[in-house]
Coordinates of C-alpha atoms and ligand atoms in Angstrom, one line a residue:
X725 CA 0.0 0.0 0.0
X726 CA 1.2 3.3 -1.0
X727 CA 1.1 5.0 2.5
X728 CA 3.8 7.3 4.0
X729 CA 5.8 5.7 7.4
X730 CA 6.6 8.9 8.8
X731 CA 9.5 7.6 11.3
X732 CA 9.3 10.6 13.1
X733 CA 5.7 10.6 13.5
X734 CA 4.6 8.7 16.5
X735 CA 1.8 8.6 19.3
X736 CA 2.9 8.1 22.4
X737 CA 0.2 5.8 24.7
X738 CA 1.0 6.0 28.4
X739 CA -0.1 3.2 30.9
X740 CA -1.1 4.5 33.5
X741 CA -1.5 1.1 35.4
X742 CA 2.4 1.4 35.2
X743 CA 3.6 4.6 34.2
X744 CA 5.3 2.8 31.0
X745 CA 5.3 4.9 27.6
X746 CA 4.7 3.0 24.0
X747 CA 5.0 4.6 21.1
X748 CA 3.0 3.9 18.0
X749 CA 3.8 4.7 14.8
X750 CA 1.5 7.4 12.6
X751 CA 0.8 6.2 8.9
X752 CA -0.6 9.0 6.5
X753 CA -2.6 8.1 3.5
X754 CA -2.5 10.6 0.2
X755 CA -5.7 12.2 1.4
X756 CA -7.7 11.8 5.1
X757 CA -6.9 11.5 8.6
X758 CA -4.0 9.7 9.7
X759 CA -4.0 6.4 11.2
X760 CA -2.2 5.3 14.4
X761 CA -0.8 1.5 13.4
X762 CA -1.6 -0.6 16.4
X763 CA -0.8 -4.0 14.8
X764 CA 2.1 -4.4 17.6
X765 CA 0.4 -3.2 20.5
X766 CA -1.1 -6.6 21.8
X767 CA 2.2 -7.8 21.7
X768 CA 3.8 -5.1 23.2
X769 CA 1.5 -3.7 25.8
X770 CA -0.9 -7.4 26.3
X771 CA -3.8 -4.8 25.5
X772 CA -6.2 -5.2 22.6
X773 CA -8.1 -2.0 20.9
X774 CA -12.1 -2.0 22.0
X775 CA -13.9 -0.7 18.7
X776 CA -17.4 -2.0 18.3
X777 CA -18.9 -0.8 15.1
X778 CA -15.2 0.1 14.2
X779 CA -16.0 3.7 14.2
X780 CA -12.5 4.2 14.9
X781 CA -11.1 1.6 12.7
X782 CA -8.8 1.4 9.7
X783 CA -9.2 -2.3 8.5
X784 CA -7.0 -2.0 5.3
X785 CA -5.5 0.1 3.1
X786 CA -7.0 1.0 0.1
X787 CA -6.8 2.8 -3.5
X788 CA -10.2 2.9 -4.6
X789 CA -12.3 5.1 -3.0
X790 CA -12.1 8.0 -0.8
X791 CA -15.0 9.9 1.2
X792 CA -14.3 12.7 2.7
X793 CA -17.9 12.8 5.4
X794 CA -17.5 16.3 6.8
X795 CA -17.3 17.6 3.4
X796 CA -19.5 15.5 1.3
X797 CA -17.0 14.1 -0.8
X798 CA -16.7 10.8 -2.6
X799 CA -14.0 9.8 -5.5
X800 CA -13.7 6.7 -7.3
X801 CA -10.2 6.6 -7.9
X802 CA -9.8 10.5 -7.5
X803 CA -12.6 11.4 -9.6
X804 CA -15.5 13.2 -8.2
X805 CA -19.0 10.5 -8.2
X806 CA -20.7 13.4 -9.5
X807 CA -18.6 14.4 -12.1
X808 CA -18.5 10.4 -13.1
X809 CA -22.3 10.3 -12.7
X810 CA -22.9 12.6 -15.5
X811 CA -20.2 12.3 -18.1
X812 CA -19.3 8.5 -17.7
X813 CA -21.3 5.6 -17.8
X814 CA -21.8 2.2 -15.5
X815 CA -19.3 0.3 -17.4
X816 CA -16.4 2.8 -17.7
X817 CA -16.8 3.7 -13.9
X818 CA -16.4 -0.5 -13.5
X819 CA -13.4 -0.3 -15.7
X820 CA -11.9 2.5 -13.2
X821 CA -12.9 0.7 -10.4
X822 CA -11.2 -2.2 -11.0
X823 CA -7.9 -1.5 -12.8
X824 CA -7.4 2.6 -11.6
X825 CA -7.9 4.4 -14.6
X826 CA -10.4 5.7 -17.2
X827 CA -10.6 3.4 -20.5
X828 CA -9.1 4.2 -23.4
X829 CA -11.5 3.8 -26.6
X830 CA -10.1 0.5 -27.7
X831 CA -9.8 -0.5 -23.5
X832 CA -13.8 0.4 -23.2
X833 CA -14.4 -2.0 -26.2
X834 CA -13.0 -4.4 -24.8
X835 CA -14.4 -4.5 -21.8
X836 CA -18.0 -3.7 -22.8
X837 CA -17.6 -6.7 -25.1
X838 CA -16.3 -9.0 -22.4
X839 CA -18.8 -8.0 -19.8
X840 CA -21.5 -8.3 -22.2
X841 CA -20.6 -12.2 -23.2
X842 CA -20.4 -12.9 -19.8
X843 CA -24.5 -12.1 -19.3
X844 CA -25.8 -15.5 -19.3
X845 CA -25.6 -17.9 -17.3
X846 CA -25.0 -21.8 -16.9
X847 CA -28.7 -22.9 -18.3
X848 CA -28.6 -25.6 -15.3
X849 CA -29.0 -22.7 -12.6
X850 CA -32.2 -22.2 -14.1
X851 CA -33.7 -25.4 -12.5
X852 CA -32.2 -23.7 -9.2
X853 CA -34.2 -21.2 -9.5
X854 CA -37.4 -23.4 -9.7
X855 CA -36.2 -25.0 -6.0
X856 CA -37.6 -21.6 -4.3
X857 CA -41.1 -20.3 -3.3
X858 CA -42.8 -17.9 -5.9
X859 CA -42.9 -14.8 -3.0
X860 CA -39.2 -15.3 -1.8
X861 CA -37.5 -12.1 -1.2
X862 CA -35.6 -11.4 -4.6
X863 CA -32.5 -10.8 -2.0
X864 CA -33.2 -13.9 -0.5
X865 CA -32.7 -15.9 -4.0
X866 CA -29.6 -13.7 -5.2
X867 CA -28.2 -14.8 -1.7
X868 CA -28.7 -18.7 -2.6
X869 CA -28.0 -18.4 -6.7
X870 CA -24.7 -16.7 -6.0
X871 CA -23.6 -18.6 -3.7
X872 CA -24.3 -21.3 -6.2
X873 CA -22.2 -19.8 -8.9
X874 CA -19.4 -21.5 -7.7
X875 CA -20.8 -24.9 -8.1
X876 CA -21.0 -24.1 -12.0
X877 CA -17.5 -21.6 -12.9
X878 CA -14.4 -24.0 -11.0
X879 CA -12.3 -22.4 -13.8
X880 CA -12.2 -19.1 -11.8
X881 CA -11.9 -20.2 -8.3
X882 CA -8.1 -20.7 -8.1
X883 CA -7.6 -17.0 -6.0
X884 CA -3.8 -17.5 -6.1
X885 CA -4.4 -16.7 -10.0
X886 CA -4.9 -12.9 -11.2
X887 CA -6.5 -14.5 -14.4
X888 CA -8.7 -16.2 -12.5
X889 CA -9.8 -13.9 -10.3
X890 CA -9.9 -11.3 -13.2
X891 CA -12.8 -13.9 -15.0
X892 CA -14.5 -14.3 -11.9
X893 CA -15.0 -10.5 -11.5
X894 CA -16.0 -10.1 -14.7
X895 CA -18.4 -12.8 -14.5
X896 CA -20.0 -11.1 -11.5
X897 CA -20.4 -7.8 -12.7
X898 CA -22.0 -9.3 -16.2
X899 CA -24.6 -12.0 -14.2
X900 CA -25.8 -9.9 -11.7
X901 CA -28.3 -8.1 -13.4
X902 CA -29.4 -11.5 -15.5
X903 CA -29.5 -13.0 -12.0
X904 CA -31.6 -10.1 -10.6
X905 CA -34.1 -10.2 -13.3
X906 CA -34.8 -13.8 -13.3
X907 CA -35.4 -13.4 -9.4
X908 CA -38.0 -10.7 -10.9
X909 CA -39.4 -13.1 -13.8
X910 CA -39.5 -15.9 -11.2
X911 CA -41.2 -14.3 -8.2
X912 CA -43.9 -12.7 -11.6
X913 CA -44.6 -16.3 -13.0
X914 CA -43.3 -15.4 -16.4
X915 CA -40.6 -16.8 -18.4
X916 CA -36.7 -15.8 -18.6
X917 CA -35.7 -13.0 -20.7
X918 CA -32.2 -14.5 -22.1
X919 CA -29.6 -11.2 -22.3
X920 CA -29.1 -9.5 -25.5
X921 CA -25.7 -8.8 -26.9
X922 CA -26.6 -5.4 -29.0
X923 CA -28.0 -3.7 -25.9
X924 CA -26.0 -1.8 -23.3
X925 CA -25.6 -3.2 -19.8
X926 CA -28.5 -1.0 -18.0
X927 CA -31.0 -1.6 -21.2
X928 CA -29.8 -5.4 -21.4
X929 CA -31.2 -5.3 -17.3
X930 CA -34.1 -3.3 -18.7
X931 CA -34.7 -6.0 -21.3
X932 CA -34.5 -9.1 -19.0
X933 CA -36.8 -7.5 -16.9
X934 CA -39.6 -6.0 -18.3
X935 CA -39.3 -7.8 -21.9
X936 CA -41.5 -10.8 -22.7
X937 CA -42.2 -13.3 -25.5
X938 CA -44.7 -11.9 -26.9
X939 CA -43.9 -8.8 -28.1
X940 CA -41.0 -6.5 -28.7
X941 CA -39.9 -4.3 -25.7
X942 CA -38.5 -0.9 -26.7
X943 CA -35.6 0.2 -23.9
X944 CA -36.7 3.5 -23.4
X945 CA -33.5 6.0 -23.1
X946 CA -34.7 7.9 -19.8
X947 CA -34.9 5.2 -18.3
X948 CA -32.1 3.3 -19.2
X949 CA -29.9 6.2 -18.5
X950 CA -31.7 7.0 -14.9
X951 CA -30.3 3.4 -14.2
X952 CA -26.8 3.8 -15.5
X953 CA -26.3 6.8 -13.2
X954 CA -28.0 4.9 -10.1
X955 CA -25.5 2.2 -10.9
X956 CA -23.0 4.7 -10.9
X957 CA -23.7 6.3 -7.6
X958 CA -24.4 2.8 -6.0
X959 CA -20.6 1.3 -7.8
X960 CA -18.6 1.8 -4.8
X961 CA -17.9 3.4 -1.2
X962 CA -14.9 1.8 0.7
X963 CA -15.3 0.0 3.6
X964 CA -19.4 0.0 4.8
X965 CA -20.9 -3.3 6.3
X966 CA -21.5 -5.7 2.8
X967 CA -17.7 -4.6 1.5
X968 CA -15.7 -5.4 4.5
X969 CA -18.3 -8.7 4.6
X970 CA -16.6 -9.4 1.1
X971 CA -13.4 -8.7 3.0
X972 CA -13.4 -10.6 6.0
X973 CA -15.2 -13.9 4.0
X974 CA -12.2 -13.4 1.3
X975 CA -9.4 -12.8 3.7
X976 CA -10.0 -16.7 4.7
X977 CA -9.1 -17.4 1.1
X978 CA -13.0 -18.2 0.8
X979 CA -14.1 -18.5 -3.6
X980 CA -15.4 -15.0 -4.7
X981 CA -18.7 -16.1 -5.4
X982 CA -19.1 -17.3 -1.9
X983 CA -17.8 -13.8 -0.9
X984 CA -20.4 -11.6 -2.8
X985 CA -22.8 -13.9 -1.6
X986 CA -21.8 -13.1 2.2
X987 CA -21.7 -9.3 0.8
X988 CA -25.4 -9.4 -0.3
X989 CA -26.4 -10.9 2.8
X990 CA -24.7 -7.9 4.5
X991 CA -25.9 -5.1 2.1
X992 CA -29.9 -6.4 2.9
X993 CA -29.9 -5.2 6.1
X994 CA -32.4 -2.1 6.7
X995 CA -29.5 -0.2 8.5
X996 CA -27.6 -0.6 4.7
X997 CA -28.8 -1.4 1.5
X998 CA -31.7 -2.4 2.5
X999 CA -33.1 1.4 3.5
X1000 CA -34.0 2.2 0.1
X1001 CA -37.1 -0.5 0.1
X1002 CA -37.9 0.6 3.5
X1003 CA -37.7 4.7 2.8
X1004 CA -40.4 3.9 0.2
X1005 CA -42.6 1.8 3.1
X1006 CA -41.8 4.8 5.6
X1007 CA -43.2 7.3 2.6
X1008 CA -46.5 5.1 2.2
X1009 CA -46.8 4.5 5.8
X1010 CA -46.7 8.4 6.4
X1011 CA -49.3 9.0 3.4
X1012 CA -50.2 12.0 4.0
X1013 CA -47.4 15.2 4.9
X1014 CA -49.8 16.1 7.4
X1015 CA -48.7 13.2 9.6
X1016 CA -44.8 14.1 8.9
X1017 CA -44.1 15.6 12.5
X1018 CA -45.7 13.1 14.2
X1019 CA -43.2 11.0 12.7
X1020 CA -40.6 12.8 12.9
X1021 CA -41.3 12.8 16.9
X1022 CA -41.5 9.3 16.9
X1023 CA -37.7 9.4 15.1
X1024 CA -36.7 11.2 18.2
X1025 CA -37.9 9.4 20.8
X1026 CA -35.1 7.4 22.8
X1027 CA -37.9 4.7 23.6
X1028 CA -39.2 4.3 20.0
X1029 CA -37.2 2.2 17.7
X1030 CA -38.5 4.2 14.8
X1031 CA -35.5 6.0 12.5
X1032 CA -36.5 8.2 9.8
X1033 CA -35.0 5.9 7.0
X1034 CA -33.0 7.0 4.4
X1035 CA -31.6 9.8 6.7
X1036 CA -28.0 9.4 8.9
X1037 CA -24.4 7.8 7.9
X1038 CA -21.7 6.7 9.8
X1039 CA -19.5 8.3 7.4
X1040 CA -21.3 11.6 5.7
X1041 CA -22.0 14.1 8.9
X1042 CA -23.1 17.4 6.1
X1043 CA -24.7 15.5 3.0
X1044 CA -24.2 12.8 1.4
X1045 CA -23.0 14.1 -2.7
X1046 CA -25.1 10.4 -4.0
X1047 CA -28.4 11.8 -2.4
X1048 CA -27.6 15.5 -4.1
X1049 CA -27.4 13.7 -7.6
X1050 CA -30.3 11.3 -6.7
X1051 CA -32.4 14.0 -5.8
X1052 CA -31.6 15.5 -9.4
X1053 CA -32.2 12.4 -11.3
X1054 CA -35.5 11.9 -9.4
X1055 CA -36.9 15.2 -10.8
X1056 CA -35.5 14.2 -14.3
X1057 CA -37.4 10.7 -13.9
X1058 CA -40.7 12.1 -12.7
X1059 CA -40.4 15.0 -15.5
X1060 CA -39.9 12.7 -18.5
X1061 CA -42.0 10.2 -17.5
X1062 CA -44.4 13.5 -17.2
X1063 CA -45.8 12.3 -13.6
X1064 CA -46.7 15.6 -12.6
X1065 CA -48.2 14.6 -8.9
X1066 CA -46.1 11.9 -7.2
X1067 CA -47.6 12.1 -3.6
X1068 CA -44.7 10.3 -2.3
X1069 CA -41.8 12.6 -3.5
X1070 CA -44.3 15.2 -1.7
X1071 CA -43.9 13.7 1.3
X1072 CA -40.7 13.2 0.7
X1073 CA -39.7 16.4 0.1
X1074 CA -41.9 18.2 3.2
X1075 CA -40.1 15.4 5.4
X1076 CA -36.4 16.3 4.8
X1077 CA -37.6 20.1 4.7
X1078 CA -39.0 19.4 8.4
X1079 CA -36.0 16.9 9.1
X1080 CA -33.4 19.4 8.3
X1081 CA -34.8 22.0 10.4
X1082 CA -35.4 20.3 13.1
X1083 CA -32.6 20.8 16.1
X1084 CA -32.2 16.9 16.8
X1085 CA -31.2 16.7 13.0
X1086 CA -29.2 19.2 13.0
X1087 CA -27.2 18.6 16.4
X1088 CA -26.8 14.9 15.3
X1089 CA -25.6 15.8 11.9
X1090 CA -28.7 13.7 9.8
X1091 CA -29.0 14.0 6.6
X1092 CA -30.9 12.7 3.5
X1093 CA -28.5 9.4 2.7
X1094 CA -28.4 8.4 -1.0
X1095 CA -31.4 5.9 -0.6
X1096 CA -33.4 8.8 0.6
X1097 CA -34.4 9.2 -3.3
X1098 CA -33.6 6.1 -5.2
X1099 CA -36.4 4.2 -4.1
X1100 CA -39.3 6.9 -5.6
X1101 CA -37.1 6.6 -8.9
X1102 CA -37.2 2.8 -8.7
X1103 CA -41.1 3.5 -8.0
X1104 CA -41.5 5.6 -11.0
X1105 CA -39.3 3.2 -13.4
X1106 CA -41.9 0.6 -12.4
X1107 CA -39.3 -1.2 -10.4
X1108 CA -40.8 -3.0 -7.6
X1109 CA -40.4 -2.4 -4.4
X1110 CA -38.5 -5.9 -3.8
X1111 CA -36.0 -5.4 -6.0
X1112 CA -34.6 -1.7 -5.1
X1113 CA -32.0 -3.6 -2.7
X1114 CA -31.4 -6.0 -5.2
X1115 CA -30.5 -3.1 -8.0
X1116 CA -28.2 -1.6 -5.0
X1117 CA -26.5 -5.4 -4.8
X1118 CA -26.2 -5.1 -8.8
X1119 CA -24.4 -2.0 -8.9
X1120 CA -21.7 -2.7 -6.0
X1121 CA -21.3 -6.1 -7.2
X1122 CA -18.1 -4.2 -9.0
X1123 CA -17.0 -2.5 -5.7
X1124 CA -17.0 -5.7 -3.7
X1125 CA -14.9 -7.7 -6.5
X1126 CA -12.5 -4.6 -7.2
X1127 CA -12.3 -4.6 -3.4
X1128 CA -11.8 -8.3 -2.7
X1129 CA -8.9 -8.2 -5.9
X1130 CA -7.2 -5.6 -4.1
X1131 CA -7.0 -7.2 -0.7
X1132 CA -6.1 -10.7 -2.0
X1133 CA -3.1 -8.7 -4.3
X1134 CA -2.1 -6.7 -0.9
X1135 CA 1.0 -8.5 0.7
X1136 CA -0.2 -7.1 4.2
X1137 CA -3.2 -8.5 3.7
X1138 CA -4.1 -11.8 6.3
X1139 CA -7.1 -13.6 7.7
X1140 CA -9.6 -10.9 9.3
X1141 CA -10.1 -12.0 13.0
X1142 CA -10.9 -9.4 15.1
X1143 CA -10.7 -10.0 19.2
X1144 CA -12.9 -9.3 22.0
X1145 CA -13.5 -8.4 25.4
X1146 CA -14.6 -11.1 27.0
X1147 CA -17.3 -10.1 29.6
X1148 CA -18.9 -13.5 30.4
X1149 CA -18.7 -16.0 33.0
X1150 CA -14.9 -16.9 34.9
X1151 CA -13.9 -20.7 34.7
X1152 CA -16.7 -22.8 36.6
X1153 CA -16.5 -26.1 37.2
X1154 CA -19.2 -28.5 35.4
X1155 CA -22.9 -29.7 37.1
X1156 CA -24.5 -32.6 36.2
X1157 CA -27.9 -32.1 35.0
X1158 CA -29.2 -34.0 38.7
X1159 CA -27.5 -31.5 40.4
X1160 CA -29.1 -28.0 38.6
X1161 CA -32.0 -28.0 39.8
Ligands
ACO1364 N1 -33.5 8.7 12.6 C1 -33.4 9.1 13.9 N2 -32.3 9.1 14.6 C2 -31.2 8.7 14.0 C3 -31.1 8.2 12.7 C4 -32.3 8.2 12.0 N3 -32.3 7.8 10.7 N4 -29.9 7.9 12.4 C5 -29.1 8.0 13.5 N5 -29.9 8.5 14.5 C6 -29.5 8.9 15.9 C7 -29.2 7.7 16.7 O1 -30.4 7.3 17.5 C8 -28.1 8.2 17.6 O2 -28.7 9.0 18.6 P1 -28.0 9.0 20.1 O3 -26.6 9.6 19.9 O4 -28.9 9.8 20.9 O5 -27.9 7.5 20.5 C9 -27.3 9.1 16.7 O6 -28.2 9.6 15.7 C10 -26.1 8.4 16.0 O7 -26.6 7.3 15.3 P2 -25.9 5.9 15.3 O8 -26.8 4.8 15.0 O9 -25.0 5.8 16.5 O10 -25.0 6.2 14.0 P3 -24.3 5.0 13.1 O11 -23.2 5.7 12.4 O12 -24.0 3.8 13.9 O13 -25.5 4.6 12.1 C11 -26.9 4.6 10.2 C12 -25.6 5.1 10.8 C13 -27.0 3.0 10.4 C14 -26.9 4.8 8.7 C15 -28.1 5.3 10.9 O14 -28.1 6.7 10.7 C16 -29.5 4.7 10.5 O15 -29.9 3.7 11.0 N6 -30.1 5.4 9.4 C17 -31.4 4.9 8.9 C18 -31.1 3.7 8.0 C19 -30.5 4.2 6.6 O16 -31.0 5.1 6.0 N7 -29.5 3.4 6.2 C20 -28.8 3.7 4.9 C21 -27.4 4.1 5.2 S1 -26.7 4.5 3.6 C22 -26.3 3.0 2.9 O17 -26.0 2.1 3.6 C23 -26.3 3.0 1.5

């Protein structure tokens, strides 16, 4: 990893059990807050670090992303998401994710062609699908047909080889969005869309999805290019929950398919990927802006488990740039589609206008996330409501793998396995079951 060892930079931890000094050395990155390395302190001082959540926690070292919370900032590889989100597309931002620069002309080719006859997958997994119930999450069957992918592709499971791993990643980013459709066609009762090879990857997802045997289905532009810029904004963003899941599976040496499946396991949770579905059940549960505030009290109450969804971030504590450009897309959706009276983008709109003036907001530094918006897009695209964390899983599929290919190529890198402070029960001696009573 490219980080500066600044000998002269140290932090100097006193014991005061002992009075004994340790100095530990301070590693700066290009860009962000230093990091103090405490990989010898258990060995030197018998003490472990206590970090639950890992709020103050550098797991790895990494070139691909970099957020900068207090400012709003997030780069994929030093370019601005916004700037990316509208003069690049999904599989040029992939490209730059995973190899660190912009394509050239001939590179994007490539790629785009690659990706594109990678779309289909093993006819056999088909039959898979069949094994699960007709209402199963869409999440829940991504989990299980990923997973499965590496009972059907043993050519790309040797991780010690870059080639490998390269036609493993590319195999993930290309059958994600077939996978995610046939979850959609399954759950419908209708039959597979096979991918097309003239279409581009967001109207190819289009296609699978909406299209149907029985008559021609035109990709419309909007909204093909509404989804490229989602799956723009959704590509990538350093270590949350779901990519440090891919981490921590992959550090074991785990198969990458097995990995991405741990990932999307992680990213459904309501506290990550899965907020976008339930922002949109919030919005419908709300109904009417006149029952905002009563709402927004409940999000304040200590007692009330209630959150306002779609609204904090461990990382972003002023806004959060994704939700700025999803905002803008949203207005774009709702105009070209012409749907003049969306009642839940009203409500949407009153609530962070009440949210952001209110002084628990503000003093806690809550703000609209990116999921805030994406699910009334998804809504208007005619995306349902089911699938919304699935599209997230489809779009970060290429910041997990670019992720897991970095950590598996970092000679640092070993097994994840954090410790603990044990807080249970001293040695006891055993009871036999006549005795505890
Ligand atoms: N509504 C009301 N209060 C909130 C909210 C919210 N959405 N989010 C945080 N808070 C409060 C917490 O109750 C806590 O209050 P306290 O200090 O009085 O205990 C304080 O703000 C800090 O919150 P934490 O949960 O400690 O912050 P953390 O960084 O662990 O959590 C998270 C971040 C999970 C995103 C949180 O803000 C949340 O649950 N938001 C709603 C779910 C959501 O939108 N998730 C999507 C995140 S973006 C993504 O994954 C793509």
């Amino acid at each position: 990893m490219n980080a500066k060892k600044d000998a002269k930079q140290t932090f100097t931890l006193t014991d005061n059990r002992s009075g004994q000094k340790y100095e530990l050395p301070v590693v700066s990155g290009s860009m962000g807050p230093d990091v103090i390395d405490v990989r010898r302190l258990y060995n030197d001082t018998n003490c472990f670090t206590y970090d639950p959540g890992f709020t103050s926690t550098g797991s790895c070292g990494s070139k691909i992303t970099y957020i900068d919370g207090d400012n709003g900032v997030l780069l994929y590889r030093g370019y601005p998401v916004d700037q990316l989100a509208d003069n690049s597309d999904f599989p040029e931002v992939c490209y730059l994710l995973l190899y660190g620069e912009l394509p050239t002309p001939d590179q994007k080719k490539k790629f785009e062609h690659d990706i594109t006859y990678h779309t289909m997958l093993n006819e056999q997994l088909t039959y898979f699908f069949r094994g699960f119930r007709r209402d199963a999450h869409p999440m829940a069957v991504m989990c299980g047909v990923v997973g499965a992918l590496s009972a059907f592709y043993h050519d790309s499971t040797d991780i010690s080889d870059p080639k490998h791993r390269m036609i493993a990643s590319y195999r993930l980013i290309a059958k994600m969005p077939t996978i995610a459709a046939m979850a959609y066609k399954f759950s419908m009762g209708q039959p597979f869309q096979y991918p097309l090879n003239d279409l581009t990857f967001a109207e190819n997802f289009l296609h699978m999805m909406f299209g149907t045997p029985c008559e021609e289905y035109k990709v419309s532009p909007v909204l093909s290019k509404a989804i490229d810029r989602i799956l723009i904004l959704h590509a990538d963003h350093e270590q949350n929950a779901s990519t440090s899941t891919v981490r921590l599976a992959g550090s074991s040496g785990a198969n990458p398919f097995a990995c991405i499946s741990a990932g999307i396991a992680s990213l459904w949770g309501p506290a990550h990927g899965g907020a976008n579905e339930a922002v949109l059940n919030m919005l419908e549960e709300i109904g009417d802006a006149k029952n905002i505030p009563e709402y927004v009290d409940r999000a304040k109450k200590k007692d009330d488990p209630f959150r306002l969804m779609g609204f904090g971030h461990r990382v972003y504590k002023n806004f959060d740039p994704r939700a700025k450009v999803m905002e803008k897309i949203c207005h774009e959706v709702l105009n070209d589609l012409k749907i003049e009276d969306e009642p839940l983008l009203d409500i949407a709109v009153e609530l962070e206008r009440i949210a952001l003036e209110d002084d628990y907001f503000i003093e806690k530094k809550l703000y609209p996330n990116v999921d805030f918006y994406s699910g009334i897009i998804f809504k208007a695209l005619g995306i349902p409501t089911s699938l919304f964390t699935v599209l997230f899983a489809v779009a970060r599929t290429v910041g997990w793998v670019a992720q897991w290919n970095e950590m598996i190529e970092d000679p640092s890198q070993k097994i994840g396995r954090p410790r603990q402070l044990y807080i249970g029960e001293t040695a006891r001696k055993f009871k036999p079951l006549h005795k505890r009573i």
